[in-house]
């Protein structure tokens, strides 16, 4: 057993230890005690940092100079502690106390508290951007359906005053929109084939759905909410979703292009007047000068169609953005490579930003402020998520081939690894991976 010498030092300044030395440690417990209950909870937050309590002294005719030298070292804050019990450790000074006494001459005593000099950084607060995006997705979908439902309810309430059979007219208006938008779609991808079948089901139930505007909103949103088909790769699925968005968006524009929407100010004035129990004739005189009741009824039906169009297009944009975040999750988990590089994610972010900006401005023009705010929050959340998590993807490098090589060789030459040669072949549409034809420019994942 090594002999305890009784000598130590801090940052090269020597001292002698006294009889009592100690180490404090343990666990960081938080006690939770509840009123009117006999039980409680002790929550363990982890290990405490050790504290080394050193009682030492300097002795001699020059003890004051020795003490000043030790104090100078202590006030620098950190250094190496050499101690007969604690061995050699890197520490920081938590506190010290120097004791001078007229009773004991030629001696200065110290009580010093050291803690380990831990270099690791404290954990950083990391925002779960994916969770935020999904939360804002749900908020956006709900805001769109609630605002649509309120518009339909308001139209239904007022049109009773104008038409002999208002429910039938409103049903016909909705059926006309669904037929015009979804009836003529070509089933170029699996999404659209499924949407057309579901649209027929919604048409068959329209009479009952029109009585429950919120349920009607959910059914219309359900038509354009993307589904995952068994056996379909994530990249193929994402491409089909992009095609679906484009096809349905064009169909909606085509259905409504020859119609004019009633201004929101007039619509609100009519609805508010009805709620204030003003006579229907007076309402029309004040807010729709020169229009007959039949024309006003038709304008309200057209307003309902525009509300449908806005709901469908906005939901499509939100759904596509959500599909991209899910594809990124699949790519980062290495299950499938739907999104391969940072360049890919940048292109998708630009595409999503443009789509969402268009529907945000459309809802702002229509003064749908609840939808506008929810869509804007979703846009910010989803772009933040894609940018943050997209940093984990590979970089991509453009390479001009001077000769014909196998894909495996090209991948190794330009990235130092050959494992991604199959992705290289797929990304650049190389028919045979043994022949990357010279003279062409291809993209290589790093």
Coordinates of C-alpha atoms in Angstrom, one line a residue:
X1 CA 0.0 0.0 0.0
X2 CA 1.4 3.4 -0.9
X3 CA 2.4 5.6 1.9
X4 CA 0.3 8.7 2.6
X5 CA 2.8 11.6 2.7
X6 CA 0.5 14.4 3.8
X7 CA 1.7 16.6 1.0
X8 CA -0.4 18.0 -1.9
X9 CA -0.4 20.8 -4.4
X10 CA -2.8 22.8 -6.6
X11 CA -1.6 24.2 -9.9
X12 CA 2.0 23.5 -8.8
X13 CA 1.6 25.4 -5.4
X14 CA 2.4 23.0 -2.6
X15 CA 0.5 22.6 0.7
X16 CA 0.2 20.1 3.6
X17 CA -3.0 18.4 4.3
X18 CA -4.7 18.3 7.7
X19 CA -6.3 15.4 9.4
X20 CA -9.8 15.6 7.9
X21 CA -10.4 15.4 4.1
X22 CA -13.8 14.6 2.5
X23 CA -15.7 14.1 -0.8
X24 CA -19.4 15.0 -1.2
X25 CA -21.5 13.2 -3.9
X26 CA -24.8 11.4 -4.3
X27 CA -27.9 11.8 -6.5
X28 CA -29.9 14.8 -7.4
X29 CA -33.3 14.0 -5.9
X30 CA -36.4 16.2 -6.1
X31 CA -39.0 15.4 -3.5
X32 CA -42.7 15.9 -4.5
X33 CA -45.1 16.0 -1.5
X34 CA -48.8 16.4 -2.3
X35 CA -51.4 18.0 0.0
X36 CA -53.9 15.7 1.7
X37 CA -51.9 12.6 0.6
X38 CA -49.6 10.4 2.6
X39 CA -47.6 9.3 -0.4
X40 CA -45.3 11.3 -2.6
X41 CA -42.6 11.0 -5.2
X42 CA -38.8 11.1 -5.2
X43 CA -37.6 12.1 -8.7
X44 CA -34.0 11.1 -9.5
X45 CA -32.4 13.7 -11.8
X46 CA -29.1 12.0 -12.0
X47 CA -25.7 12.0 -10.3
X48 CA -24.4 15.0 -8.4
X49 CA -21.1 16.4 -9.4
X50 CA -18.4 15.5 -6.8
X51 CA -17.1 18.2 -4.4
X52 CA -13.7 17.7 -2.9
X53 CA -13.3 19.3 0.5
X54 CA -9.6 19.9 1.3
X55 CA -8.4 21.1 4.6
X56 CA -4.7 22.1 4.2
X57 CA -2.1 24.5 5.5
X58 CA 1.1 26.2 4.6
X59 CA 3.8 26.5 7.3
X60 CA 7.0 28.4 7.9
X61 CA 8.4 31.8 8.5
X62 CA 7.2 32.8 5.0
X63 CA 3.7 31.3 5.5
X64 CA 2.1 34.5 4.4
X65 CA 3.9 34.6 1.1
X66 CA 3.1 30.9 0.6
X67 CA -0.6 31.6 1.4
X68 CA -0.7 34.5 -1.1
X69 CA 0.8 32.3 -3.8
X70 CA -1.8 29.6 -3.1
X71 CA -4.6 32.2 -3.1
X72 CA -3.3 33.6 -6.5
X73 CA -3.5 30.0 -8.0
X74 CA -6.9 29.4 -6.5
X75 CA -8.4 32.6 -7.9
X76 CA -7.4 31.6 -11.4
X77 CA -10.2 29.1 -11.1
X78 CA -8.9 25.8 -12.4
X79 CA -5.8 23.6 -12.4
X80 CA -4.5 20.1 -11.4
X81 CA -5.0 19.0 -7.9
X82 CA -2.4 16.5 -6.5
X83 CA -3.7 15.0 -3.3
X84 CA -2.6 11.9 -1.4
X85 CA -6.2 10.6 -1.2
X86 CA -7.8 12.0 -4.4
X87 CA -4.7 11.4 -6.6
X88 CA -4.3 13.6 -9.7
X89 CA -7.5 15.3 -11.0
X90 CA -8.4 18.3 -13.0
X91 CA -10.6 20.6 -10.9
X92 CA -12.2 24.0 -10.6
X93 CA -12.3 26.0 -7.4
X94 CA -15.7 26.5 -6.0
X95 CA -14.7 28.4 -2.9
X96 CA -11.8 28.8 -0.4
X97 CA -11.3 30.3 3.0
X98 CA -7.9 31.3 4.4
X99 CA -7.6 31.3 8.2
X100 CA -4.9 33.4 9.9
X101 CA -4.4 33.0 13.7
X102 CA -2.4 34.9 16.3
X103 CA -2.6 31.9 18.5
X104 CA -0.8 29.6 16.0
X105 CA 2.2 31.4 14.6
X106 CA 3.9 30.6 11.3
X107 CA 0.7 28.8 9.9
X108 CA -2.1 29.7 7.5
X109 CA -4.9 27.2 7.2
X110 CA -7.2 26.8 4.2
X111 CA -10.6 25.2 3.7
X112 CA -11.0 24.7 -0.1
X113 CA -13.9 23.2 -2.1
X114 CA -13.0 21.8 -5.5
X115 CA -15.3 20.3 -8.2
X116 CA -14.4 18.2 -11.2
X117 CA -13.4 20.3 -14.3
X118 CA -16.0 18.8 -16.6
X119 CA -15.4 19.8 -20.3
X120 CA -18.5 18.4 -21.9
X121 CA -21.0 21.0 -23.0
X122 CA -24.4 21.2 -21.3
X123 CA -27.2 19.6 -23.4
X124 CA -28.6 22.0 -26.0
X125 CA -32.3 22.6 -26.1
X126 CA -33.4 21.1 -29.4
X127 CA -36.8 21.8 -30.9
X128 CA -38.6 18.8 -32.3
X129 CA -39.3 20.4 -35.7
X130 CA -41.1 17.3 -37.0
X131 CA -43.6 17.3 -34.1
X132 CA -44.2 21.1 -34.6
X133 CA -44.9 20.5 -38.3
X134 CA -47.4 17.7 -37.6
X135 CA -49.1 19.8 -34.9
X136 CA -49.5 22.8 -37.3
X137 CA -50.7 20.3 -40.0
X138 CA -53.6 19.3 -37.8
X139 CA -54.3 22.9 -36.9
X140 CA -54.4 23.9 -40.6
X141 CA -56.7 21.1 -41.6
X142 CA -59.1 21.9 -38.7
X143 CA -59.0 25.6 -39.5
X144 CA -59.8 25.0 -43.2
X145 CA -62.7 22.7 -42.4
X146 CA -64.2 25.0 -39.7
X147 CA -64.2 28.1 -41.9
X148 CA -65.7 26.2 -44.8
X149 CA -68.4 24.7 -42.6
X150 CA -69.2 28.2 -41.3
X151 CA -69.6 29.6 -44.8
X152 CA -71.9 26.7 -45.9
X153 CA -74.0 27.1 -42.8
X154 CA -74.3 30.9 -43.4
X155 CA -75.3 30.3 -47.0
X156 CA -77.8 27.7 -46.0
X157 CA -79.3 30.0 -43.4
X158 CA -79.9 32.9 -45.8
X159 CA -80.8 31.1 -49.0
X160 CA -84.0 29.8 -47.2
X161 CA -85.3 33.4 -47.7
X162 CA -84.6 33.4 -51.4
X163 CA -85.4 30.1 -53.0
X164 CA -88.4 27.7 -53.0
X165 CA -86.2 24.6 -52.5
X166 CA -82.9 25.9 -51.1
X167 CA -81.6 22.6 -49.9
X168 CA -82.0 21.1 -53.3
X169 CA -80.3 24.0 -55.0
X170 CA -77.3 23.9 -52.6
X171 CA -77.0 20.2 -53.2
X172 CA -77.0 20.7 -56.9
X173 CA -74.4 23.4 -56.6
X174 CA -72.1 21.1 -54.6
X175 CA -72.7 18.2 -57.0
X176 CA -71.8 20.4 -60.0
X177 CA -68.5 21.4 -58.4
X178 CA -67.6 17.8 -57.5
X179 CA -68.6 16.5 -61.0
X180 CA -66.7 19.3 -62.7
X181 CA -63.6 18.9 -60.7
X182 CA -63.3 15.1 -60.2
X183 CA -65.5 13.6 -62.9
X184 CA -63.3 14.3 -65.9
X185 CA -60.0 13.4 -64.2
X186 CA -57.8 10.9 -66.0
X187 CA -56.6 8.1 -63.7
X188 CA -52.9 8.6 -64.6
X189 CA -51.8 7.7 -61.1
X190 CA -53.2 5.5 -58.3
X191 CA -54.2 8.6 -56.2
X192 CA -56.5 9.9 -58.8
X193 CA -58.2 6.6 -59.4
X194 CA -59.0 6.3 -55.7
X195 CA -60.2 9.9 -55.5
X196 CA -62.7 9.5 -58.4
X197 CA -64.3 6.5 -56.7
X198 CA -64.5 8.3 -53.4
X199 CA -66.0 11.4 -55.1
X200 CA -68.8 9.2 -56.4
X201 CA -69.5 8.1 -52.8
X202 CA -69.6 11.7 -51.6
X203 CA -72.0 12.7 -54.4
X204 CA -74.4 9.9 -53.4
X205 CA -74.4 11.1 -49.8
X206 CA -74.6 14.8 -50.6
X207 CA -78.2 15.3 -49.4
X208 CA -77.3 14.1 -45.9
X209 CA -73.8 15.8 -45.9
X210 CA -75.2 19.2 -46.8
X211 CA -77.1 19.2 -43.5
X212 CA -73.8 18.8 -41.6
X213 CA -71.3 21.3 -43.1
X214 CA -68.5 20.2 -40.8
X215 CA -68.8 16.6 -41.9
X216 CA -69.1 17.7 -45.6
X217 CA -65.8 19.6 -45.1
X218 CA -64.1 16.5 -43.7
X219 CA -65.4 14.4 -46.6
X220 CA -64.1 16.9 -49.2
X221 CA -60.7 17.0 -47.4
X222 CA -60.7 13.2 -47.3
X223 CA -60.9 13.1 -51.1
X224 CA -57.5 14.8 -51.5
X225 CA -55.7 13.4 -48.4
X226 CA -53.0 11.1 -49.8
X227 CA -52.9 7.4 -49.1
X228 CA -50.0 5.0 -49.1
X229 CA -50.4 2.0 -51.4
X230 CA -48.8 -1.3 -50.6
X231 CA -45.8 -2.2 -52.7
X232 CA -45.2 1.3 -53.9
X233 CA -41.8 2.8 -53.1
X234 CA -41.7 6.1 -51.2
X235 CA -40.0 8.0 -54.1
X236 CA -42.6 6.8 -56.6
X237 CA -45.4 7.7 -54.1
X238 CA -44.0 11.2 -53.7
X239 CA -43.9 11.7 -57.4
X240 CA -47.5 10.5 -57.8
X241 CA -48.6 12.9 -55.1
X242 CA -46.9 15.8 -57.0
X243 CA -48.8 14.8 -60.1
X244 CA -52.1 14.5 -58.2
X245 CA -51.7 18.0 -56.8
X246 CA -51.1 19.5 -60.3
X247 CA -54.0 17.6 -62.0
X248 CA -56.6 18.4 -59.3
X249 CA -55.4 22.0 -59.0
X250 CA -55.9 22.5 -62.8
X251 CA -59.3 20.8 -62.6
X252 CA -60.5 23.1 -59.9
X253 CA -59.3 26.2 -61.7
X254 CA -61.1 25.0 -64.9
X255 CA -64.3 24.4 -63.0
X256 CA -64.5 27.9 -61.5
X257 CA -62.8 30.0 -64.2
X258 CA -66.0 31.2 -65.8
X259 CA -67.6 32.2 -62.5
X260 CA -67.4 35.2 -60.3
X261 CA -67.3 35.0 -56.5
X262 CA -69.5 37.3 -54.4
X263 CA -67.3 39.8 -52.5
X264 CA -66.8 38.9 -48.9
X265 CA -68.0 42.3 -47.7
X266 CA -71.4 41.8 -49.3
X267 CA -71.6 38.2 -48.1
X268 CA -70.8 39.3 -44.5
X269 CA -73.3 42.2 -44.7
X270 CA -76.1 39.9 -45.9
X271 CA -75.4 37.2 -43.2
X272 CA -75.1 39.8 -40.4
X273 CA -78.3 41.5 -41.4
X274 CA -80.1 38.1 -41.4
X275 CA -78.8 37.4 -37.9
X276 CA -80.2 40.8 -36.8
X277 CA -83.6 39.7 -38.0
X278 CA -83.8 42.3 -40.8
X279 CA -86.4 41.6 -43.5
X280 CA -85.0 39.7 -46.5
X281 CA -86.2 42.5 -48.9
X282 CA -84.6 45.2 -46.9
X283 CA -81.3 43.2 -46.8
X284 CA -81.3 42.9 -50.6
X285 CA -82.1 46.6 -51.1
X286 CA -79.2 47.6 -48.8
X287 CA -76.6 45.1 -50.0
X288 CA -77.5 43.9 -53.4
X289 CA -78.9 46.8 -55.3
X290 CA -80.1 45.9 -58.8
X291 CA -80.1 42.1 -58.2
X292 CA -83.2 39.9 -58.1
X293 CA -83.7 37.3 -55.4
X294 CA -83.0 34.5 -57.9
X295 CA -79.7 36.2 -58.9
X296 CA -78.7 36.6 -55.2
X297 CA -79.5 32.9 -54.6
X298 CA -77.3 31.9 -57.6
X299 CA -74.5 34.1 -56.3
X300 CA -74.7 32.3 -53.0
X301 CA -74.5 28.9 -54.7
X302 CA -71.5 30.1 -56.6
X303 CA -70.0 31.4 -53.3
X304 CA -70.4 27.8 -51.9
X305 CA -68.5 26.4 -55.0
X306 CA -65.6 28.8 -54.5
X307 CA -65.5 27.8 -50.8
X308 CA -65.3 24.2 -51.9
X309 CA -62.5 25.1 -54.4
X310 CA -60.5 26.9 -51.7
X311 CA -60.9 24.1 -49.3
X312 CA -59.7 21.5 -51.8
X313 CA -56.7 23.4 -53.2
X314 CA -55.6 24.5 -49.7
X315 CA -55.9 20.9 -48.3
X316 CA -53.9 19.6 -51.3
X317 CA -51.1 22.0 -50.6
X318 CA -51.0 21.0 -47.0
X319 CA -51.2 17.3 -47.7
X320 CA -48.3 17.5 -50.2
X321 CA -46.1 19.3 -47.7
X322 CA -46.9 16.7 -45.1
X323 CA -46.1 13.9 -47.6
X324 CA -42.6 15.5 -48.1
X325 CA -41.9 15.5 -44.4
X326 CA -42.9 11.9 -44.2
X327 CA -40.7 11.0 -47.2
X328 CA -37.8 12.8 -45.4
X329 CA -38.4 10.7 -42.3
X330 CA -38.2 7.5 -44.4
X331 CA -35.0 8.7 -46.0
X332 CA -33.3 9.6 -42.8
X333 CA -34.3 6.2 -41.3
X334 CA -32.7 4.5 -44.3
X335 CA -35.8 2.5 -45.0
X336 CA -36.1 4.0 -48.5
X337 CA -34.4 6.8 -50.3
X338 CA -37.3 9.0 -51.3
X339 CA -35.2 12.2 -50.9
X340 CA -31.5 11.6 -51.5
X341 CA -29.6 14.9 -51.1
X342 CA -29.6 18.4 -49.7
X343 CA -30.1 19.7 -53.3
X344 CA -33.3 17.6 -53.5
X345 CA -34.7 18.9 -50.3
X346 CA -34.0 22.5 -51.3
X347 CA -35.9 22.0 -54.6
X348 CA -38.9 20.5 -52.6
X349 CA -38.8 23.4 -50.1
X350 CA -39.0 25.9 -52.9
X351 CA -41.9 24.0 -54.4
X352 CA -43.8 23.7 -51.1
X353 CA -43.2 27.3 -50.2
X354 CA -44.7 28.5 -53.5
X355 CA -47.8 26.2 -53.2
X356 CA -48.5 27.3 -49.6
X357 CA -47.9 30.9 -50.4
X358 CA -50.5 30.8 -53.2
X359 CA -53.2 29.3 -51.0
X360 CA -52.3 31.6 -48.1
X361 CA -52.7 34.7 -50.3
X362 CA -55.9 33.2 -51.8
X363 CA -57.4 32.8 -48.3
X364 CA -56.2 36.3 -47.4
X365 CA -58.0 37.7 -50.5
X366 CA -61.2 35.9 -49.4
X367 CA -60.7 37.2 -45.9
X368 CA -60.6 33.7 -44.4
X369 CA -58.4 34.9 -41.6
X370 CA -58.5 31.7 -39.5
X371 CA -57.3 29.6 -42.4
X372 CA -54.8 32.3 -43.4
X373 CA -53.1 32.2 -40.0
X374 CA -53.2 28.4 -39.6
X375 CA -51.7 28.0 -43.1
X376 CA -49.0 30.6 -42.5
X377 CA -48.0 28.8 -39.2
X378 CA -47.9 25.5 -41.0
X379 CA -45.7 26.9 -43.8
X380 CA -43.2 28.2 -41.3
X381 CA -43.2 25.0 -39.3
X382 CA -42.8 22.6 -42.3
X383 CA -40.1 24.6 -43.9
X384 CA -38.2 24.8 -40.6
X385 CA -38.5 21.1 -40.3
X386 CA -37.3 20.3 -43.8
X387 CA -34.3 22.7 -43.5
X388 CA -33.3 21.3 -40.1
X389 CA -33.6 17.6 -40.7
X390 CA -32.5 18.0 -44.4
X391 CA -29.0 18.9 -43.1
X392 CA -28.6 15.2 -42.4
X393 CA -28.8 14.3 -46.1
X394 CA -25.9 13.8 -48.4
X395 CA -24.4 16.5 -50.6
X396 CA -24.5 16.0 -54.3
X397 CA -21.7 16.7 -56.8
X398 CA -22.0 17.2 -60.6
X399 CA -19.4 15.2 -62.5
X400 CA -18.5 15.3 -66.2
X401 CA -17.5 11.8 -67.3
X402 CA -14.5 11.8 -69.6
X403 CA -14.8 8.0 -70.3
X404 CA -17.2 5.1 -69.8
X405 CA -17.1 3.5 -66.3
X406 CA -19.2 1.2 -64.2
X407 CA -21.5 3.0 -61.7
X408 CA -19.7 1.4 -58.8
X409 CA -16.3 2.8 -60.0
X410 CA -17.7 6.3 -60.6
X411 CA -19.3 6.4 -57.1
X412 CA -16.0 5.3 -55.5
X413 CA -13.9 7.8 -57.5
X414 CA -15.9 10.8 -56.5
X415 CA -17.1 9.9 -53.0
X416 CA -14.5 7.5 -51.6
X417 CA -17.3 4.9 -51.0
X418 CA -19.0 2.6 -53.4
X419 CA -22.1 1.6 -51.4
X420 CA -24.4 4.1 -53.1
X421 CA -23.8 3.0 -56.7
X422 CA -27.3 1.7 -57.1
X423 CA -28.7 5.1 -56.1
X424 CA -26.3 6.8 -58.6
X425 CA -27.7 4.6 -61.3
X426 CA -31.4 5.3 -60.4
X427 CA -30.8 9.0 -59.8
X428 CA -29.2 9.5 -63.3
X429 CA -31.5 7.0 -65.1
X430 CA -28.6 4.9 -66.1
X431 CA -30.0 1.9 -68.1
X432 CA -27.1 -0.4 -67.3
X433 CA -25.0 0.3 -64.2
X434 CA -21.9 -1.2 -65.9
X435 CA -21.9 1.6 -68.5
X436 CA -21.9 5.2 -67.3
X437 CA -21.4 6.7 -70.7
X438 CA -18.5 9.1 -71.1
X439 CA -19.2 12.7 -72.2
X440 CA -22.3 12.9 -70.0
X441 CA -22.8 14.9 -66.8
X442 CA -24.1 13.0 -63.8
X443 CA -24.8 13.6 -60.2
X444 CA -22.9 11.7 -57.5
X445 CA -24.1 11.5 -53.9
X446 CA -21.3 12.3 -51.4

